[in-house]
Short mmCIF file of C-alpha atoms in Angstrom, two decimals:
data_model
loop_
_atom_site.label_atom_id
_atom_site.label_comp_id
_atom_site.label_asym_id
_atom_site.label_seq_id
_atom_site.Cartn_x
_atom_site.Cartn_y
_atom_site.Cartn_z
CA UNK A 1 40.60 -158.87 35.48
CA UNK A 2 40.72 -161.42 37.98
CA UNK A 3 43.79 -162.19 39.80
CA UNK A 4 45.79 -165.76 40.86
CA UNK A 5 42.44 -167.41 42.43
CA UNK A 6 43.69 -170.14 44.80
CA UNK A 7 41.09 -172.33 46.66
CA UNK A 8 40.21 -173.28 49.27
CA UNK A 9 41.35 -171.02 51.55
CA UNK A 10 41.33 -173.19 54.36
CA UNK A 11 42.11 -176.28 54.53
CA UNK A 12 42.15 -178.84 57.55
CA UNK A 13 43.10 -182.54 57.14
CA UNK A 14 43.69 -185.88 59.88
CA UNK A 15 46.89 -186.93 59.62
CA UNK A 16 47.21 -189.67 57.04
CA UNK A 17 44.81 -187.86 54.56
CA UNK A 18 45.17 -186.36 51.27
CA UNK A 19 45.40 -182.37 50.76
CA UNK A 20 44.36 -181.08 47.06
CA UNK A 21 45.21 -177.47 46.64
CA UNK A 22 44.22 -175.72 43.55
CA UNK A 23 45.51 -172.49 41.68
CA UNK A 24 44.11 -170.89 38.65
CA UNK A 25 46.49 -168.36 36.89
CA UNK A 26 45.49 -164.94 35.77
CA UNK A 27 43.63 -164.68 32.34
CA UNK A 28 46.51 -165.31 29.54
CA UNK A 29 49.06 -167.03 31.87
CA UNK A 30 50.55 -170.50 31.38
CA UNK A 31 53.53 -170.92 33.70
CA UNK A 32 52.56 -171.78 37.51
CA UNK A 33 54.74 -170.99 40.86
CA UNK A 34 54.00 -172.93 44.10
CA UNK A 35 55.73 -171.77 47.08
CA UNK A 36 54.90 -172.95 51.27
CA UNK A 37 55.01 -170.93 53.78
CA UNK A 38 55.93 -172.61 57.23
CA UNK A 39 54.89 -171.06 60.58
CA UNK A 40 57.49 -168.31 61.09
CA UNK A 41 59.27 -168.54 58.09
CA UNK A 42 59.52 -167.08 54.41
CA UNK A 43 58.17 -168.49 51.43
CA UNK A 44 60.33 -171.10 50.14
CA UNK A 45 59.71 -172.36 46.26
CA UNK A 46 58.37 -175.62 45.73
CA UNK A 47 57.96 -176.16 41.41
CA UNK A 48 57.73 -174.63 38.64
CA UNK A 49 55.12 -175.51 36.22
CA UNK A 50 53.40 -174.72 32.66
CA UNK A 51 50.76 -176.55 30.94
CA UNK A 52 51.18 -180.57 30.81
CA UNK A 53 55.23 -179.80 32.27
CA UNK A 54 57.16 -179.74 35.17
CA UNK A 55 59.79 -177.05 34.58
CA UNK A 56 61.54 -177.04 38.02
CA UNK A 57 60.54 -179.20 40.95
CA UNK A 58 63.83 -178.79 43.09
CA UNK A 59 62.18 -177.50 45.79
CA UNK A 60 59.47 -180.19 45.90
CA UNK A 61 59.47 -182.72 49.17
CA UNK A 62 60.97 -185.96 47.80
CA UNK A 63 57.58 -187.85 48.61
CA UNK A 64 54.14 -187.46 49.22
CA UNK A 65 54.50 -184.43 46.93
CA UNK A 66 53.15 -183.47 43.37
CA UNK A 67 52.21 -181.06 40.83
CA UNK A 68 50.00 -180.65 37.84
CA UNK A 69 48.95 -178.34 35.92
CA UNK A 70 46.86 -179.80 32.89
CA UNK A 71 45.56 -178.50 29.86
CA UNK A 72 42.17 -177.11 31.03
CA UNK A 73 41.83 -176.60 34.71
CA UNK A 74 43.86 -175.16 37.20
CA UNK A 75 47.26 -176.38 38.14
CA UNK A 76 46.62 -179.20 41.29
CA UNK A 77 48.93 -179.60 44.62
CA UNK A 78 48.65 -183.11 45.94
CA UNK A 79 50.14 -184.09 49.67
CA UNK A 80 49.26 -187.17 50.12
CA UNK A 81 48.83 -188.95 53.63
CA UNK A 82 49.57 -185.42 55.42
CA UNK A 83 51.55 -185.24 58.59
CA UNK A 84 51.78 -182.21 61.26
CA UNK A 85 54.51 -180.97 59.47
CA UNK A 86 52.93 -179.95 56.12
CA UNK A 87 50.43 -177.28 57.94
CA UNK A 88 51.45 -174.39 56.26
CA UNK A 89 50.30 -171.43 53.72
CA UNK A 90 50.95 -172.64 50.54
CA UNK A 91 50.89 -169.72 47.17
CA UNK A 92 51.20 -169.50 44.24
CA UNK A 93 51.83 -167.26 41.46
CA UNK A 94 51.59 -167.18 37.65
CA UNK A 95 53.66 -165.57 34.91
CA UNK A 96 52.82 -165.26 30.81
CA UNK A 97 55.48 -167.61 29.94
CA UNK A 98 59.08 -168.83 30.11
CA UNK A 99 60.81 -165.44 30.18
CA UNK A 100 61.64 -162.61 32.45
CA UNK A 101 58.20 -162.08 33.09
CA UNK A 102 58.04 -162.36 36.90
CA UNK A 103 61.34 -161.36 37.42
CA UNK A 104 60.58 -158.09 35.48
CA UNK A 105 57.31 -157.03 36.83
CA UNK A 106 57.36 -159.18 39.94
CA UNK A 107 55.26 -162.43 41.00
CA UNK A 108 51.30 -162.03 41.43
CA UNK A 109 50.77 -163.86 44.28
CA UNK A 110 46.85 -165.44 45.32
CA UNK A 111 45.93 -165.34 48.72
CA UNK A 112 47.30 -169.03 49.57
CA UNK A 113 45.59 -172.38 51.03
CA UNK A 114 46.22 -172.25 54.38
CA UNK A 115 46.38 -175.99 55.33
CA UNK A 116 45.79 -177.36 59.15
CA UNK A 117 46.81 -180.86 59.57
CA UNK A 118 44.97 -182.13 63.14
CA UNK B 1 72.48 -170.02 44.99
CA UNK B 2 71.38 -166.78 46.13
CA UNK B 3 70.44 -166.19 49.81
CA UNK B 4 69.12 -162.89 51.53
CA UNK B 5 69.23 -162.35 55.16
CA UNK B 6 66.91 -160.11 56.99
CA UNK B 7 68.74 -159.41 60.38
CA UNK B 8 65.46 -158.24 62.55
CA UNK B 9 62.51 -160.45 63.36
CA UNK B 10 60.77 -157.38 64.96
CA UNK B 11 60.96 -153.79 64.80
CA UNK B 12 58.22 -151.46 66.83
CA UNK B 13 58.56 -147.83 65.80
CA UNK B 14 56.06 -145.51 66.56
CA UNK B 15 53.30 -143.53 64.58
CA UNK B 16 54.88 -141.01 62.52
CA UNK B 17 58.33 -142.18 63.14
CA UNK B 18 60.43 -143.04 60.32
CA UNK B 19 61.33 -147.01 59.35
CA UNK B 20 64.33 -148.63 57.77
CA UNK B 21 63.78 -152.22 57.25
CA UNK B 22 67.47 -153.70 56.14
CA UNK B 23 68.09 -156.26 53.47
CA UNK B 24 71.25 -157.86 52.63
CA UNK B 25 71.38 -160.38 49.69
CA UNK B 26 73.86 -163.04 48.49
CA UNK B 27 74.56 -163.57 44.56
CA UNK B 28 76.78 -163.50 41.89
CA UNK B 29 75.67 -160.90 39.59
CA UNK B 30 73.60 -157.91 39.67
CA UNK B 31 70.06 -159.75 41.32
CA UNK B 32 66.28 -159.10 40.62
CA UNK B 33 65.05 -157.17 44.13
CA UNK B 34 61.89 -157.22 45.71
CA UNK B 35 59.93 -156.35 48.60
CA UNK B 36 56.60 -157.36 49.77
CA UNK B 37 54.40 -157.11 52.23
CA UNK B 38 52.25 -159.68 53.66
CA UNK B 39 49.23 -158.75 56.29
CA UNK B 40 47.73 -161.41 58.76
CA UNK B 41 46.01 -164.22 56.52
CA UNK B 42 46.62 -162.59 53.10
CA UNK B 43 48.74 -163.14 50.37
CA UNK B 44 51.84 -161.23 49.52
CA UNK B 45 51.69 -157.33 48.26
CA UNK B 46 54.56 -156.26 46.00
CA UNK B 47 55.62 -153.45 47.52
CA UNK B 48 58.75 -152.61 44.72
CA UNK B 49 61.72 -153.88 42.94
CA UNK B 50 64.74 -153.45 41.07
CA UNK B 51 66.46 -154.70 38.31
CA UNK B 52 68.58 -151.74 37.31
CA UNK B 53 68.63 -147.66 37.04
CA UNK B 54 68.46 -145.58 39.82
CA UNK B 55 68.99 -146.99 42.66
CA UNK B 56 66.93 -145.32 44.90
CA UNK B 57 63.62 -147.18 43.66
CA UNK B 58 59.88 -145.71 44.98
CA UNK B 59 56.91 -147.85 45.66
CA UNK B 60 53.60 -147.71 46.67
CA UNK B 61 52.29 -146.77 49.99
CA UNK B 62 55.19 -144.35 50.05
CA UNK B 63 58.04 -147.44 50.76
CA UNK B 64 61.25 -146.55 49.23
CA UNK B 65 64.17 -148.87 49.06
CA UNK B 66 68.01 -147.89 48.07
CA UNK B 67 70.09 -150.92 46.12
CA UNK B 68 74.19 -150.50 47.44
CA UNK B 69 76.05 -153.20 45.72
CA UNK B 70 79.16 -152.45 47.69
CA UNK B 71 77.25 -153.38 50.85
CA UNK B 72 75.05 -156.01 48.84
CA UNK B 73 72.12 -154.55 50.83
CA UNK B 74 68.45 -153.32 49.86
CA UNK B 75 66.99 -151.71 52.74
CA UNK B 76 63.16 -150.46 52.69
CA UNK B 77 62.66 -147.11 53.84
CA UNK B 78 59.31 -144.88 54.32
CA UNK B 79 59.74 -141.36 56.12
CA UNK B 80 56.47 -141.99 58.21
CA UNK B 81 55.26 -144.50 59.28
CA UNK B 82 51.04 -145.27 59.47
CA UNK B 83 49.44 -147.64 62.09
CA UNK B 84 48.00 -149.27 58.94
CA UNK B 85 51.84 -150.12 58.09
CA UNK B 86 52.03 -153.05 60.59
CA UNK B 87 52.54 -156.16 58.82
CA UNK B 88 55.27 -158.49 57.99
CA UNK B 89 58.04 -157.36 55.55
CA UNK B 90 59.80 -160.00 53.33
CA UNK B 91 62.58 -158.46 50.78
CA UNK B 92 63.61 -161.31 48.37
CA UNK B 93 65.77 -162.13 45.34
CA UNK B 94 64.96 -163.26 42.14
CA UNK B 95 67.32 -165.01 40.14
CA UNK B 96 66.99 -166.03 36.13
CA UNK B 97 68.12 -168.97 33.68
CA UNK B 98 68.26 -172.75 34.32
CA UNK B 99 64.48 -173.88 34.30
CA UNK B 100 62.99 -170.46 35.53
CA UNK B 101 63.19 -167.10 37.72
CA UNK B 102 62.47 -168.28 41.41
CA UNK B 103 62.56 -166.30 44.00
CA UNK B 104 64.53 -166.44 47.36
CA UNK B 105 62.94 -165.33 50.32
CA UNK B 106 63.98 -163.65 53.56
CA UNK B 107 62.58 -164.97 56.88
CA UNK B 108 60.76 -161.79 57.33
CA UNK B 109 60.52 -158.35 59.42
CA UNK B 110 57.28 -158.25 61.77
CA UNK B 111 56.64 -154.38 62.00
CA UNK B 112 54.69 -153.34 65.27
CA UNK B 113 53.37 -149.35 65.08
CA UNK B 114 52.60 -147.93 68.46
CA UNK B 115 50.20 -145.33 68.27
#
């Protein structure tokens, strides 16, 4: 029963170059958390995401930023031209659906992409 | 909007000593509370949480935590502590309606164990 599989682990990008982060959700789940993780800091949530929808993207960056998660194939987390400022561990976490679930039982985090911008 | 404050960076207590990690939360009605754990380069370990019930609430790896809604706090507690308990400790608060059940996080408790 395998877990929130996020890949890669690492990451490192030039400034200027596009990072693609990818999360696929437990077995059976079709809602999608994303949530960065700056040097010395908490996680702070980024969107909020089930299949072909974006639920919640308040927390989302107002550019450079987005979110998919299609049909088939795990849910995608596009920075484009990276800057020094977006190195960070970014997880993410998946719930059944559009109810309690996390709240009740708690997020299932993956291990996170950490991302190195040089 | 919620908030929760974690009030120490660090804390170094000693093999066998006991811990209290402290917790306080901001929000309007009775929260979602969580801790986890998080060790070097790995992803976040739910430690516990609570919703409602008792509110002394037990975990794994022998972490307790006690809910006081007339202090708003959640501390995390374990009687004694194991080198293999050094890690970073991040209590959060989970909130539900709108478009989903986010969760707010603390900024963290780095726990050092002397041996």
């Amino acid at each position: 029963n395998a877990g929130v599989m996020q890949n890669p682990r690492h990451l490192v990008r030039r400034r200027g170059q596009e990072a693609r982060l990818r999360c696929s959700p437990m077995k059976g789940h079709s809602h999608v958390y994303w949530y960065r993780q700056l040097p010395e800091e908490g996680l702070k949530f980024m969107v909020y995401l089930q299949k072909e929808n974006i639920i919640d993207e308040s927390g989302m960056p107002k550019e450079r930023f987005s979110a998919e998660f299609p049909k088939e194939g795990p849910s995608i987390l596009r920075i484009q031209q990276v800057v020094r400022g977006d190195s960070a561990a970014y997880f993410c976490a998946s719930s059944p659906g559009r109810d309690r679930g996390p709240l009740d039982y708690g997020y299932t985090f993956g291990s996170g992409t950490r991302l190195t911008v040089v | 909007a919620q908030s929760v404050t974690q009030p120490d960076i660090h804390i170094t207590v000693s093999e066998g000593a006991s811990l209290e990690l402290r917790c306080n939360y901001s929000y309007g009605a009775t929260p979602y509370l969580f801790w986890y754990v998080q060790s070097p380069g790995q992803g976040l370990q739910l430690l516990l949480k609570y919703f409602s019930g008792d509110t002394l609430v037990q975990g794994i790896k022998g972490f307790e935590a006690e809910f006081k809604r007339s202090q708003s706090s959640f501390n995390l507690r374990k009687p004694s502590v194991h080198w293999s308990d050094a890690a970073e400790y991040f209590c959060a608060v989970g909130a539900w309606g709108g478009g989903g059940n986010k969760l707010t996080f603390g900024t963290g408790t780095q726990l050092k164990v002397e041996l």
